[in-house]
CSV table of C-alpha atoms and ligand atoms in Angstrom, one decimal:
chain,number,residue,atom,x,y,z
A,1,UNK,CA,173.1,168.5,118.5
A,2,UNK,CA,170.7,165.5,117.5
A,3,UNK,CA,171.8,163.5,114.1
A,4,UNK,CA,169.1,162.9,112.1
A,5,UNK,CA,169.8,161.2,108.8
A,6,UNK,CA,167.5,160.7,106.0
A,7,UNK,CA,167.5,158.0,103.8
A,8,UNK,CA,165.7,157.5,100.3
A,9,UNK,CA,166.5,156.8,96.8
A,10,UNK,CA,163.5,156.4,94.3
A,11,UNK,CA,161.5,159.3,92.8
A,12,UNK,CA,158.5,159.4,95.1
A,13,UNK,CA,160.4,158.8,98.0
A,14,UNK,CA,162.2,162.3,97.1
A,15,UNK,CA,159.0,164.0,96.9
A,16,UNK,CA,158.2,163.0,100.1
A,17,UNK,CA,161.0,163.0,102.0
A,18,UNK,CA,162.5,166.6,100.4
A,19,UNK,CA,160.2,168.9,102.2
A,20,UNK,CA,160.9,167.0,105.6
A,21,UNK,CA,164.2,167.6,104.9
A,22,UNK,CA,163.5,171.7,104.4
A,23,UNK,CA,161.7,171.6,107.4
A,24,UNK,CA,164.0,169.8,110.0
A,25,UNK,CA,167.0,172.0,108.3
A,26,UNK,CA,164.5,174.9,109.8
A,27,UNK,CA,164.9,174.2,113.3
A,28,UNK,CA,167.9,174.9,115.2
A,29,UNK,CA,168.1,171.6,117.4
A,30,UNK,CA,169.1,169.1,114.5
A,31,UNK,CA,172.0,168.5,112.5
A,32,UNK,CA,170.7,166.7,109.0
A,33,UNK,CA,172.3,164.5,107.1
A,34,UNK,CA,170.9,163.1,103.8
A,35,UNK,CA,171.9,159.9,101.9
A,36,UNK,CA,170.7,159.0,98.7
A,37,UNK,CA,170.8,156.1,97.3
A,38,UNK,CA,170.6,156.4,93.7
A,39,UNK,CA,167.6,153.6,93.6
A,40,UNK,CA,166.6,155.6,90.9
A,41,UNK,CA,169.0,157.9,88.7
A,42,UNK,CA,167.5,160.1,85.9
A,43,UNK,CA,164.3,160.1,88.2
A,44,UNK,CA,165.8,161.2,91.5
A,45,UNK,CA,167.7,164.4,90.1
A,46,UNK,CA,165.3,166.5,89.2
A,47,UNK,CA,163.8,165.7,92.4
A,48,UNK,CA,166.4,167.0,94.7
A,49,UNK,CA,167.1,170.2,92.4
A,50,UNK,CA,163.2,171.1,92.3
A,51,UNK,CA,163.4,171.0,96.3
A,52,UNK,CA,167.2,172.2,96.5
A,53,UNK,CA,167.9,169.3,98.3
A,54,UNK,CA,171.7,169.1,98.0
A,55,UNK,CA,172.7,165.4,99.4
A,56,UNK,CA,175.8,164.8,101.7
A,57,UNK,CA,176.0,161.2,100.9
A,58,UNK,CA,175.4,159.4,97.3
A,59,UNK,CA,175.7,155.5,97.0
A,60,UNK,CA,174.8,155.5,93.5
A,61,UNK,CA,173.8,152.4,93.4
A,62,UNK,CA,171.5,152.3,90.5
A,63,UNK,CA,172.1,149.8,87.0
A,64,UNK,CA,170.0,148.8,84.1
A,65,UNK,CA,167.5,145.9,84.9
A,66,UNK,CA,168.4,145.8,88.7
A,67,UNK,CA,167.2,142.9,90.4
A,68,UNK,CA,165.5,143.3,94.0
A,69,UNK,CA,168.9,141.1,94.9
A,70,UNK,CA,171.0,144.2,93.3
A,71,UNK,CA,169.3,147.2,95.1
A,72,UNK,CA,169.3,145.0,98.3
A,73,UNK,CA,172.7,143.6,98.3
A,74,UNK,CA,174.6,147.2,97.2
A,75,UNK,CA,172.8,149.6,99.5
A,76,UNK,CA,173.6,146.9,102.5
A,77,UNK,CA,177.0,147.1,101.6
A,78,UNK,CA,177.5,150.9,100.3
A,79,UNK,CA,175.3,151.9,103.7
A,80,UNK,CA,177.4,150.5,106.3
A,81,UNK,CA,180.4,152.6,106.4
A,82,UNK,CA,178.5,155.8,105.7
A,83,UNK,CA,176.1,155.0,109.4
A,84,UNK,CA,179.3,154.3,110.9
A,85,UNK,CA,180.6,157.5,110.2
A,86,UNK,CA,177.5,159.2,111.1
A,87,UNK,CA,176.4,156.6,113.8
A,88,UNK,CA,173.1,158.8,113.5
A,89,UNK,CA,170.8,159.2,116.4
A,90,UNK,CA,167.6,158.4,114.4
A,91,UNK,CA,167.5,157.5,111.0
A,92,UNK,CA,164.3,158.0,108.6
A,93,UNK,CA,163.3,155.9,106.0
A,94,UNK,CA,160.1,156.5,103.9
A,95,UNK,CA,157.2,154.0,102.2
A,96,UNK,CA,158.0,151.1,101.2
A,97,UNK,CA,160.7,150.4,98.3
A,98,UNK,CA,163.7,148.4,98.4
A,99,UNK,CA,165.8,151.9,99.5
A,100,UNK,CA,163.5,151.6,102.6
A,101,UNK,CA,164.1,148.2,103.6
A,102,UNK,CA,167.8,147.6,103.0
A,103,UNK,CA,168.2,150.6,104.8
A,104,UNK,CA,166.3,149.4,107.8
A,105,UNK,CA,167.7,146.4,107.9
A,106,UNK,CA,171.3,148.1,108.1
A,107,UNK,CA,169.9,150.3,110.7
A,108,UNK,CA,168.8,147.2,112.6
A,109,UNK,CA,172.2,145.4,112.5
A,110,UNK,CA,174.2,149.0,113.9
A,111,UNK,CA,171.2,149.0,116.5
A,112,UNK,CA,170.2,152.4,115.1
A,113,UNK,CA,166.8,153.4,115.7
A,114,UNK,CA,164.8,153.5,112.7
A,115,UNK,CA,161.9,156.5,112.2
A,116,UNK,CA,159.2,155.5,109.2
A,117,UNK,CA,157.9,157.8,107.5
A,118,UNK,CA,154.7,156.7,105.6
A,119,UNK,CA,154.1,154.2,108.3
A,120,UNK,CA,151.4,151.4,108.3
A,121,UNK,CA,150.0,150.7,104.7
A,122,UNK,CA,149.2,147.6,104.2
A,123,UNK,CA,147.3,145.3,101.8
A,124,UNK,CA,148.0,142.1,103.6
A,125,UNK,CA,149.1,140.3,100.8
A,126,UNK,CA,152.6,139.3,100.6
A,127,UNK,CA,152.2,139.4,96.8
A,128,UNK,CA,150.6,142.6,96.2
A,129,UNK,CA,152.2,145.3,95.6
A,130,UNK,CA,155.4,143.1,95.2
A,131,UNK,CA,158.2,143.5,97.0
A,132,UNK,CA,156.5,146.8,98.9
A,133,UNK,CA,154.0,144.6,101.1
A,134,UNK,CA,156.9,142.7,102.6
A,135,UNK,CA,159.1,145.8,102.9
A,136,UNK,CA,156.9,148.0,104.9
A,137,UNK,CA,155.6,145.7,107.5
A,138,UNK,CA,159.4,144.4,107.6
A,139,UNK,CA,160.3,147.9,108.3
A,140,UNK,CA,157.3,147.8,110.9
A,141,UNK,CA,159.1,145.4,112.9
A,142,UNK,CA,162.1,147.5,113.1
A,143,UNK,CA,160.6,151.0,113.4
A,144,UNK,CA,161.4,152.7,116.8
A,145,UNK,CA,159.2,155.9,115.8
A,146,UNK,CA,155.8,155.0,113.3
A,147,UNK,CA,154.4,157.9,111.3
A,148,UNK,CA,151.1,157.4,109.9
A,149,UNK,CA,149.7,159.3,107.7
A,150,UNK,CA,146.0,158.3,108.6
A,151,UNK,CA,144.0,156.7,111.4
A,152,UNK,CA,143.9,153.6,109.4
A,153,UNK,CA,147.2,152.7,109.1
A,154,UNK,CA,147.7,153.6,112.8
A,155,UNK,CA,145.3,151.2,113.1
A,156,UNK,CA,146.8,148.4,111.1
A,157,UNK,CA,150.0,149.1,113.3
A,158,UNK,CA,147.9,148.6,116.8
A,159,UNK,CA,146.2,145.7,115.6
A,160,UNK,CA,150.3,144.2,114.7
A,161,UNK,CA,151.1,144.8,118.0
A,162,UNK,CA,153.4,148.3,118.0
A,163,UNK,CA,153.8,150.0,120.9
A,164,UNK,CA,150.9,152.8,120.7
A,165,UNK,CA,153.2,155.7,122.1
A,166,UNK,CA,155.3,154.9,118.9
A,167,UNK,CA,152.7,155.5,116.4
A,168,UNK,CA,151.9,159.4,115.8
A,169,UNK,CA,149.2,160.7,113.1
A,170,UNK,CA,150.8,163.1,110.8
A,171,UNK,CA,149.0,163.1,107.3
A,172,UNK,CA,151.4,162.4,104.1
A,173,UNK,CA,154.4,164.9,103.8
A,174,UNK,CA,153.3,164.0,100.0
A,175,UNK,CA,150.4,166.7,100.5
A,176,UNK,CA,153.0,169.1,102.3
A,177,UNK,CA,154.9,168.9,98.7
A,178,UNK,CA,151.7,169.7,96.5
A,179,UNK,CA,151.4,172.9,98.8
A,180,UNK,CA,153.2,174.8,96.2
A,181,UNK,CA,153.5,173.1,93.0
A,182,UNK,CA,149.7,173.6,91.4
A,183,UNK,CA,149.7,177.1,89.7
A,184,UNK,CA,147.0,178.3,87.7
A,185,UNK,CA,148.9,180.3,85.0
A,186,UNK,CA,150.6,177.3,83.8
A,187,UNK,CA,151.3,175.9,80.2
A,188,UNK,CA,153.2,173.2,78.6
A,189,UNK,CA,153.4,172.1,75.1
A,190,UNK,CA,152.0,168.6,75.7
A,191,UNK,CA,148.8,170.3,77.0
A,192,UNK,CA,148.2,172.2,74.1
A,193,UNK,CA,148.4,169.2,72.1
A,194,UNK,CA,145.3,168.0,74.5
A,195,UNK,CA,143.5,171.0,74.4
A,196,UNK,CA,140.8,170.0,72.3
A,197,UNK,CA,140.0,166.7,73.9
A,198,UNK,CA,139.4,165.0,77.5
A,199,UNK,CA,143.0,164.9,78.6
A,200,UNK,CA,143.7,161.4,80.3
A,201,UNK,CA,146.9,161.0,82.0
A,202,UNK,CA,148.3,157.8,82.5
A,203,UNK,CA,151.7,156.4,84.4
A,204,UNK,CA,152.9,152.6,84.7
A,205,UNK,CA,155.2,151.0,86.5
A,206,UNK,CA,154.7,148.2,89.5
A,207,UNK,CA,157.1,145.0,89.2
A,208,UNK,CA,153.9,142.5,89.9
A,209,UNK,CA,152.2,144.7,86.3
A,210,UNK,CA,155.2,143.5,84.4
A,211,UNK,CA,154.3,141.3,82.1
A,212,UNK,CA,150.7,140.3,80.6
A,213,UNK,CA,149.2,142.8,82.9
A,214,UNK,CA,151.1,145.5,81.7
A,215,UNK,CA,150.2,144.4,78.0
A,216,UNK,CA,146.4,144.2,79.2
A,217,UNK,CA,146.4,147.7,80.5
A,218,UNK,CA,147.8,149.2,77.5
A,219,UNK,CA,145.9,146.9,75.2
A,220,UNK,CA,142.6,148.1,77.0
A,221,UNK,CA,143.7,152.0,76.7
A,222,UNK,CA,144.8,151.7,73.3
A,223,UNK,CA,141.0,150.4,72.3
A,224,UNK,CA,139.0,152.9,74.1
A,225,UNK,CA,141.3,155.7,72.6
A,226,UNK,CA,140.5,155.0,69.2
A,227,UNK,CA,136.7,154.5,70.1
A,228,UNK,CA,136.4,157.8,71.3
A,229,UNK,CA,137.8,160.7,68.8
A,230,UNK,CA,137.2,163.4,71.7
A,231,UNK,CA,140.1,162.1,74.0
A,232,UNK,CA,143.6,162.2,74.3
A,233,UNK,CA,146.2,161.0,76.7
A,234,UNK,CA,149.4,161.4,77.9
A,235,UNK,CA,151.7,159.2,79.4
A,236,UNK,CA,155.0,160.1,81.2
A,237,UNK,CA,156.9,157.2,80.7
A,238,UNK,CA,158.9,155.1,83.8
A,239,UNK,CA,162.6,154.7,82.3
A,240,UNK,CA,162.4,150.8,83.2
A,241,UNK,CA,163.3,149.3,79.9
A,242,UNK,CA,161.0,146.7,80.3
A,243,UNK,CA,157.5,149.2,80.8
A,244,UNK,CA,159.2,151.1,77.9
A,245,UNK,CA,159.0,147.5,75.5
A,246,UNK,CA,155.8,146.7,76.3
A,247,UNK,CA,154.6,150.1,75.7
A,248,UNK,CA,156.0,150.5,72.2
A,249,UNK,CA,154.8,146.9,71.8
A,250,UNK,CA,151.2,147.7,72.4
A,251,UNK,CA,150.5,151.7,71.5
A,252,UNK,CA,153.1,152.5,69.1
A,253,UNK,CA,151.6,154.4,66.2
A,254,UNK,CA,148.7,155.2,68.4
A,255,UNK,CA,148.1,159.4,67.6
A,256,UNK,CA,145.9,159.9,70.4
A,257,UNK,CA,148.4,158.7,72.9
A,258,UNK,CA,151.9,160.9,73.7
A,259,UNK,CA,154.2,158.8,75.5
A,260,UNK,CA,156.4,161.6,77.0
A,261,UNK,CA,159.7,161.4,79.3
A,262,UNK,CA,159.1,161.7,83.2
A,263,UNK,CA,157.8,165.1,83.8
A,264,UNK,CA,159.2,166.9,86.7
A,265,UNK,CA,157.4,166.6,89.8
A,266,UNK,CA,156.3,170.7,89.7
A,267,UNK,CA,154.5,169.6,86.0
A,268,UNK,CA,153.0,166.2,86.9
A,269,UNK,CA,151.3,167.7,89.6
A,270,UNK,CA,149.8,170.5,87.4
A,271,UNK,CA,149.4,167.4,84.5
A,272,UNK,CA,147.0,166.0,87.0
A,273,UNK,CA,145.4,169.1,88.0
A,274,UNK,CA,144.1,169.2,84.8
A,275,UNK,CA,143.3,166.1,83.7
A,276,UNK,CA,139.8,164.2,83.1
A,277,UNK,CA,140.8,161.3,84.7
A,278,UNK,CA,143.9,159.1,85.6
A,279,UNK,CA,144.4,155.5,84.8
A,280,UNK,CA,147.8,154.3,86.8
A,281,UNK,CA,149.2,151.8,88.9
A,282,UNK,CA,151.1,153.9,91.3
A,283,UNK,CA,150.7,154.5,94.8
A,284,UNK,CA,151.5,158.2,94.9
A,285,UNK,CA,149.7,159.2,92.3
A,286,UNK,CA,146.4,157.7,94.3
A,287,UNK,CA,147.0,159.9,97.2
A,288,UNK,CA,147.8,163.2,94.5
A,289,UNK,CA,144.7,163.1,92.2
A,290,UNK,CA,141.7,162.6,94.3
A,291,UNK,CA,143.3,166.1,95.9
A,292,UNK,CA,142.7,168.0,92.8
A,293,UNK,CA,139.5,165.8,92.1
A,294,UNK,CA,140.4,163.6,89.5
A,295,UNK,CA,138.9,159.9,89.3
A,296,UNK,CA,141.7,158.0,89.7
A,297,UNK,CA,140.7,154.1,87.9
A,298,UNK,CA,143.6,151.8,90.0
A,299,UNK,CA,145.1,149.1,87.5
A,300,UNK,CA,146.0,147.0,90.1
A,301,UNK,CA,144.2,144.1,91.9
A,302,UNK,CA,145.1,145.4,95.3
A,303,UNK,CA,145.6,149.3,97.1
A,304,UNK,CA,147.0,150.4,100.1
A,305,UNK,CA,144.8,153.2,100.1
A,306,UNK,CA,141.3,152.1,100.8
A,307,UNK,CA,141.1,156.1,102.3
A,308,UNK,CA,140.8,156.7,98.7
A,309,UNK,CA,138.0,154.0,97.8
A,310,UNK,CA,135.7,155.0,100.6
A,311,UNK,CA,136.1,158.1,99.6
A,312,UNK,CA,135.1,157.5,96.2
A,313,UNK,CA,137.7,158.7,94.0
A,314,UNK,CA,139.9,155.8,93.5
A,315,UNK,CA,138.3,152.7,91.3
A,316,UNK,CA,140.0,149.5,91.7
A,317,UNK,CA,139.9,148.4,88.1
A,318,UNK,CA,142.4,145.4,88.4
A,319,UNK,CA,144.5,144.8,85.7
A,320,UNK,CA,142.4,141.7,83.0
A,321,UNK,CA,142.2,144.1,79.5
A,322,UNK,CA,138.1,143.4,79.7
A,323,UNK,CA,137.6,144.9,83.3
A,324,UNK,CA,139.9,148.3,82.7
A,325,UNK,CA,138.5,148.7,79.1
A,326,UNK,CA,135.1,148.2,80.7
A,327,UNK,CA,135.7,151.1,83.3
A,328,UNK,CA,137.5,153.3,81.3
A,329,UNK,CA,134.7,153.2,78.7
A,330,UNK,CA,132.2,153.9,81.5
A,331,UNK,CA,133.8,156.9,83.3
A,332,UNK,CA,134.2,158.2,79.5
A,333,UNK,CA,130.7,157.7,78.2
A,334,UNK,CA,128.1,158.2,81.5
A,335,UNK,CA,128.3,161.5,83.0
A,336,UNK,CA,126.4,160.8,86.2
A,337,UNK,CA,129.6,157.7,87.2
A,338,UNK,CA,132.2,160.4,86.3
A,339,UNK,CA,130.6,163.0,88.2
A,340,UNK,CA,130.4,160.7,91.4
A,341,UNK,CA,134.0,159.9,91.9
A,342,UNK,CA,135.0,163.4,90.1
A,343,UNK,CA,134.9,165.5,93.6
A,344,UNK,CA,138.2,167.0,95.1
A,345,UNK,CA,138.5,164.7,99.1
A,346,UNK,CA,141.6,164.6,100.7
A,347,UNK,CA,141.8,162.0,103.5
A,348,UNK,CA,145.4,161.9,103.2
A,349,UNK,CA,146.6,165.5,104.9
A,350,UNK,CA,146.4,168.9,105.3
A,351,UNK,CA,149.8,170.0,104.3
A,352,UNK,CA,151.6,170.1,107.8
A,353,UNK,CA,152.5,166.4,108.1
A,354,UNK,CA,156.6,167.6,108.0
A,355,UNK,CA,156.0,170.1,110.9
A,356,UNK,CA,154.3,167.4,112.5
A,357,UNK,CA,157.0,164.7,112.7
A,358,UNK,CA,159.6,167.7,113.5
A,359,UNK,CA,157.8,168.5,116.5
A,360,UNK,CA,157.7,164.6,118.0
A,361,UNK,CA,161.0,164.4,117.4
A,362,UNK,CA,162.4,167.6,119.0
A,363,UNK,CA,160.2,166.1,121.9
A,364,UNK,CA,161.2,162.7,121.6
A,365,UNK,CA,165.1,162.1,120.8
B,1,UD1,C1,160.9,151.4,92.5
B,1,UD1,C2,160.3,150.8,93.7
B,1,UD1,C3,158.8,150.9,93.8
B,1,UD1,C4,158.4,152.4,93.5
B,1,UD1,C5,159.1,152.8,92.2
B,1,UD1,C6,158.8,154.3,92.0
B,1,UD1,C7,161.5,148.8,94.7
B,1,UD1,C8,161.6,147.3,94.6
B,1,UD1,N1,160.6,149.3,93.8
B,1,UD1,O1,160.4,150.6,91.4
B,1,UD1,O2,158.3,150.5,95.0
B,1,UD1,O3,157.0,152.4,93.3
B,1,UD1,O4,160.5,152.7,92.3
B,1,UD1,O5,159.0,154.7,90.7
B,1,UD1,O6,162.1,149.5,95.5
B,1,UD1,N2,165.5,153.3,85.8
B,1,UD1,C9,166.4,154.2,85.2
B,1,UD1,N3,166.5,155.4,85.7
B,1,UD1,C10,165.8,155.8,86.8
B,1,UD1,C11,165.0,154.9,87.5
B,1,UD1,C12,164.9,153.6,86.9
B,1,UD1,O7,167.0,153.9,84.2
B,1,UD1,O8,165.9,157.0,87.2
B,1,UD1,C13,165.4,151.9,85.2
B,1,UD1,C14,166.6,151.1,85.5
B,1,UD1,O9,166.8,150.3,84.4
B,1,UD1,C15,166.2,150.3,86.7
B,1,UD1,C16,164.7,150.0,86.4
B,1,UD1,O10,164.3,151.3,85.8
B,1,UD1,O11,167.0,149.1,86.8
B,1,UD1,C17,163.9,149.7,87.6
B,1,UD1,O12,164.1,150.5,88.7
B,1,UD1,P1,163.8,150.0,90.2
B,1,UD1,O13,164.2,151.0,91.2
B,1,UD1,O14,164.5,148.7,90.3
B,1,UD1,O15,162.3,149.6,90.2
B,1,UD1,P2,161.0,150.6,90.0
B,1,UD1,O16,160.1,149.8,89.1
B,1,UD1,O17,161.5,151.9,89.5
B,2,UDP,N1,155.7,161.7,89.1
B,2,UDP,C1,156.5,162.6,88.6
B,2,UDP,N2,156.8,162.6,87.2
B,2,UDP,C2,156.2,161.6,86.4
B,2,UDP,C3,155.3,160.6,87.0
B,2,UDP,C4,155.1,160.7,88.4
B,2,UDP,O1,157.0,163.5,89.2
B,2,UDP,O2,156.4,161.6,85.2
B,2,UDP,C5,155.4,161.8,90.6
B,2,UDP,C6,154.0,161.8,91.0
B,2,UDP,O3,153.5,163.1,91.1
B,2,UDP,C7,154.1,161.1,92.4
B,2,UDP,C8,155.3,160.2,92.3
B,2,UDP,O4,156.0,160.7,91.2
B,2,UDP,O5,154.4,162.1,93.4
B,2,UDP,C9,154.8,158.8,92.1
B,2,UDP,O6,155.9,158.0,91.8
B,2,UDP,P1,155.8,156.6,91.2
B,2,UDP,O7,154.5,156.4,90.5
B,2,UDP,O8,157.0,156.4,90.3
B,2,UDP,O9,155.9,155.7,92.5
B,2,UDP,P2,154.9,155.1,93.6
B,2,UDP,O10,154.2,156.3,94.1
B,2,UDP,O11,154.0,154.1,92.9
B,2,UDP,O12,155.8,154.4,94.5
């Protein structure tokens, strides 16, 4: 029987990685290993026990204030012995975090082929999102099997000079995951709180936002929230200690704002169902909300999801206070600009990405 191994360790590579896992445990011709590697902690859990994703290998790596030298160095090391015990015969890695690369790279050195999931974003800026831009088209170069999860990033992998026949179309297994998680009889306390107002929901988190940017962003929200007596927003807040500072620096004392813990993947994506809008800097989030058509305003300077753009739901607001004050005051205030990007597109799947990639690969290892 085939060894296929999965690798991941952040949050939203367990969201989109679990239900692959489901489905290759489905078919008979695999036997599935999964290694975490505890990139994240208190964030990767409840992942893995919403999608009863039991793994058989936990490096644990994870410590207050990693450095990109930390996650790198440990996995490398922690990895080695575990793919030489299960000397796989394709290993999968998704996105683009440091889990992805140092795994790759291991991968590479044991001349084990590599499958990437979430194949071919790209900004094409080194810098932006940092370190992600360098990890996924490093991971490109290794890559023996490339799954896309649109025409455009297939695209970005042709024009790099992949082989085609190692490039395959799937969608995001991301949209595969929200199959099941929306419900319509649905409550939470935080919600309740909101239910009087325009509910904005708002997450932060991106290493290259640390900093002034981050400060801008909350600086901007903070202002617009106590312009406007008719919203309210919540705000599941990353565990980085550093997002957490800046936040109390900047909204503490704020009573339109509730900075919550992470929610569970099951309540974000209902969060977002019933939002107004979403101001956020993560990637994930950008493929999630246009689904359930939510504007999405992008505090970033860059996206890997132009899908998104041309499809009018995603704003690329940038991250200067003036700019995301400016468009968060708009999308607020003039009906007509909400109601243009406020229409439910989804160029990112149509829920069978994972049956997708099971099939190549019972055809192709
Ligand atoms: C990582 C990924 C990023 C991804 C993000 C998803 C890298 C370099 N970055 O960034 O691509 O978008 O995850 O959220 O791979 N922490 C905890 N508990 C947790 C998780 C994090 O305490 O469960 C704290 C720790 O102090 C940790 C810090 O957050 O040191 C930063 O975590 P890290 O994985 O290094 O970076 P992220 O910003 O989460
Ligand atoms: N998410 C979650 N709980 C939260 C915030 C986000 O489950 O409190 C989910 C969200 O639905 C999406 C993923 O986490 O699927 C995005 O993760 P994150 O923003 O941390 O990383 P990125 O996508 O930017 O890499």
């Amino acid at each position: 029987m085939k060894r296929i191994m999965l690798v991941f360790g952040t949050r939203p590579e367990a969201i989109k990685m679990c239900p692959l896992v489901k489905e290759l445990k489905k078919r008979n011709c695999f036997k599935v290993i999964v290694c975490v590697t505890g990139q994240h902690r208190q964030m990767l859990t409840p992942v893995l026990n919403t999608f009863g994703v039991v793994p058989d290998y936990d490096l644990s790596i994870m410590k207050d204030g990693q450095t990109l030298f930390d996650i790198t160095t440990s996995i490398l090391e922690k990895i080695k012995p575990v793919l030489e015990t299960v000397i796989p015969d394709i290993c999968l890695v998704h996105g683009d975090t440091s889990t992805t690369f140092a795994t790759a790279l291991a991968c590479f050195y044991l001349r084990i082929p590599v499958g990437h999931v979430e194949a071919g974003l790209r900004t094409y800026n080194i810098e932006s999102p940092y370190p992600e831009e360098f990890n996924r088209q490093a991971v490109g170069i290794i890559s023996k099997f490339n799954f896309a999860p649109t025409e455009m990033a297939r695209e970005h992998l042709q024009k790099e000079g992949k082989n085609p026949e190692s490039i395959f179309v799937t969608g995001n297994t991301v949209i595969d995951a929200m199959q099941h998680t929306v419900v319509e009889d649905y409550h939470h306390p935080e919600l309740s709180w909101a239910a009087d107002s325009r509910m904005i929901f708002i997450t932060a988190h991106r290493r290259e936002n640390l900093g002034q940017p981050m400060h801008n962003m909350f600086r901007a929200i903070r202002r617009v929230l106590e312009e406007h007596k008719d919203v309210k927003a919540i705000y599941p807040i990353h565990m980085n200690p550093t997002v957490r500072k800046a936040a109390k620096e900047e909204l503490d004392g704020c009573d339109r704002i509730h900075i919550i813990e992470p929610l569970d993947v099951f309540d974000c994506h209902n969060f977002e169902a019933r939002c107004f809008l979403c101001l956020t800097d993560s990637g994930g989030i950008q493929e999630e909300c246009p689904s359930y058509g939510k504007p999405v305003l992008v505090m970033r300077d860059t996206t890997e999801r132009p899908e998104g753009v041309a499809a009018g739901t995603l704003k690329l607001v940038g991250t200067s206070e003036k700019s995301i004050y400016y468009w968060f005051t708009r999308l607020l205030d003039n009906e007509e600009d909400y109601k243009k990007m406020a229409h439910a597109t989804n160029p990112y799947g149509d829920g069978h990405s994972c049956e997708r990639i099971a099939d190549i690969l019972e055809k192709r290892i």
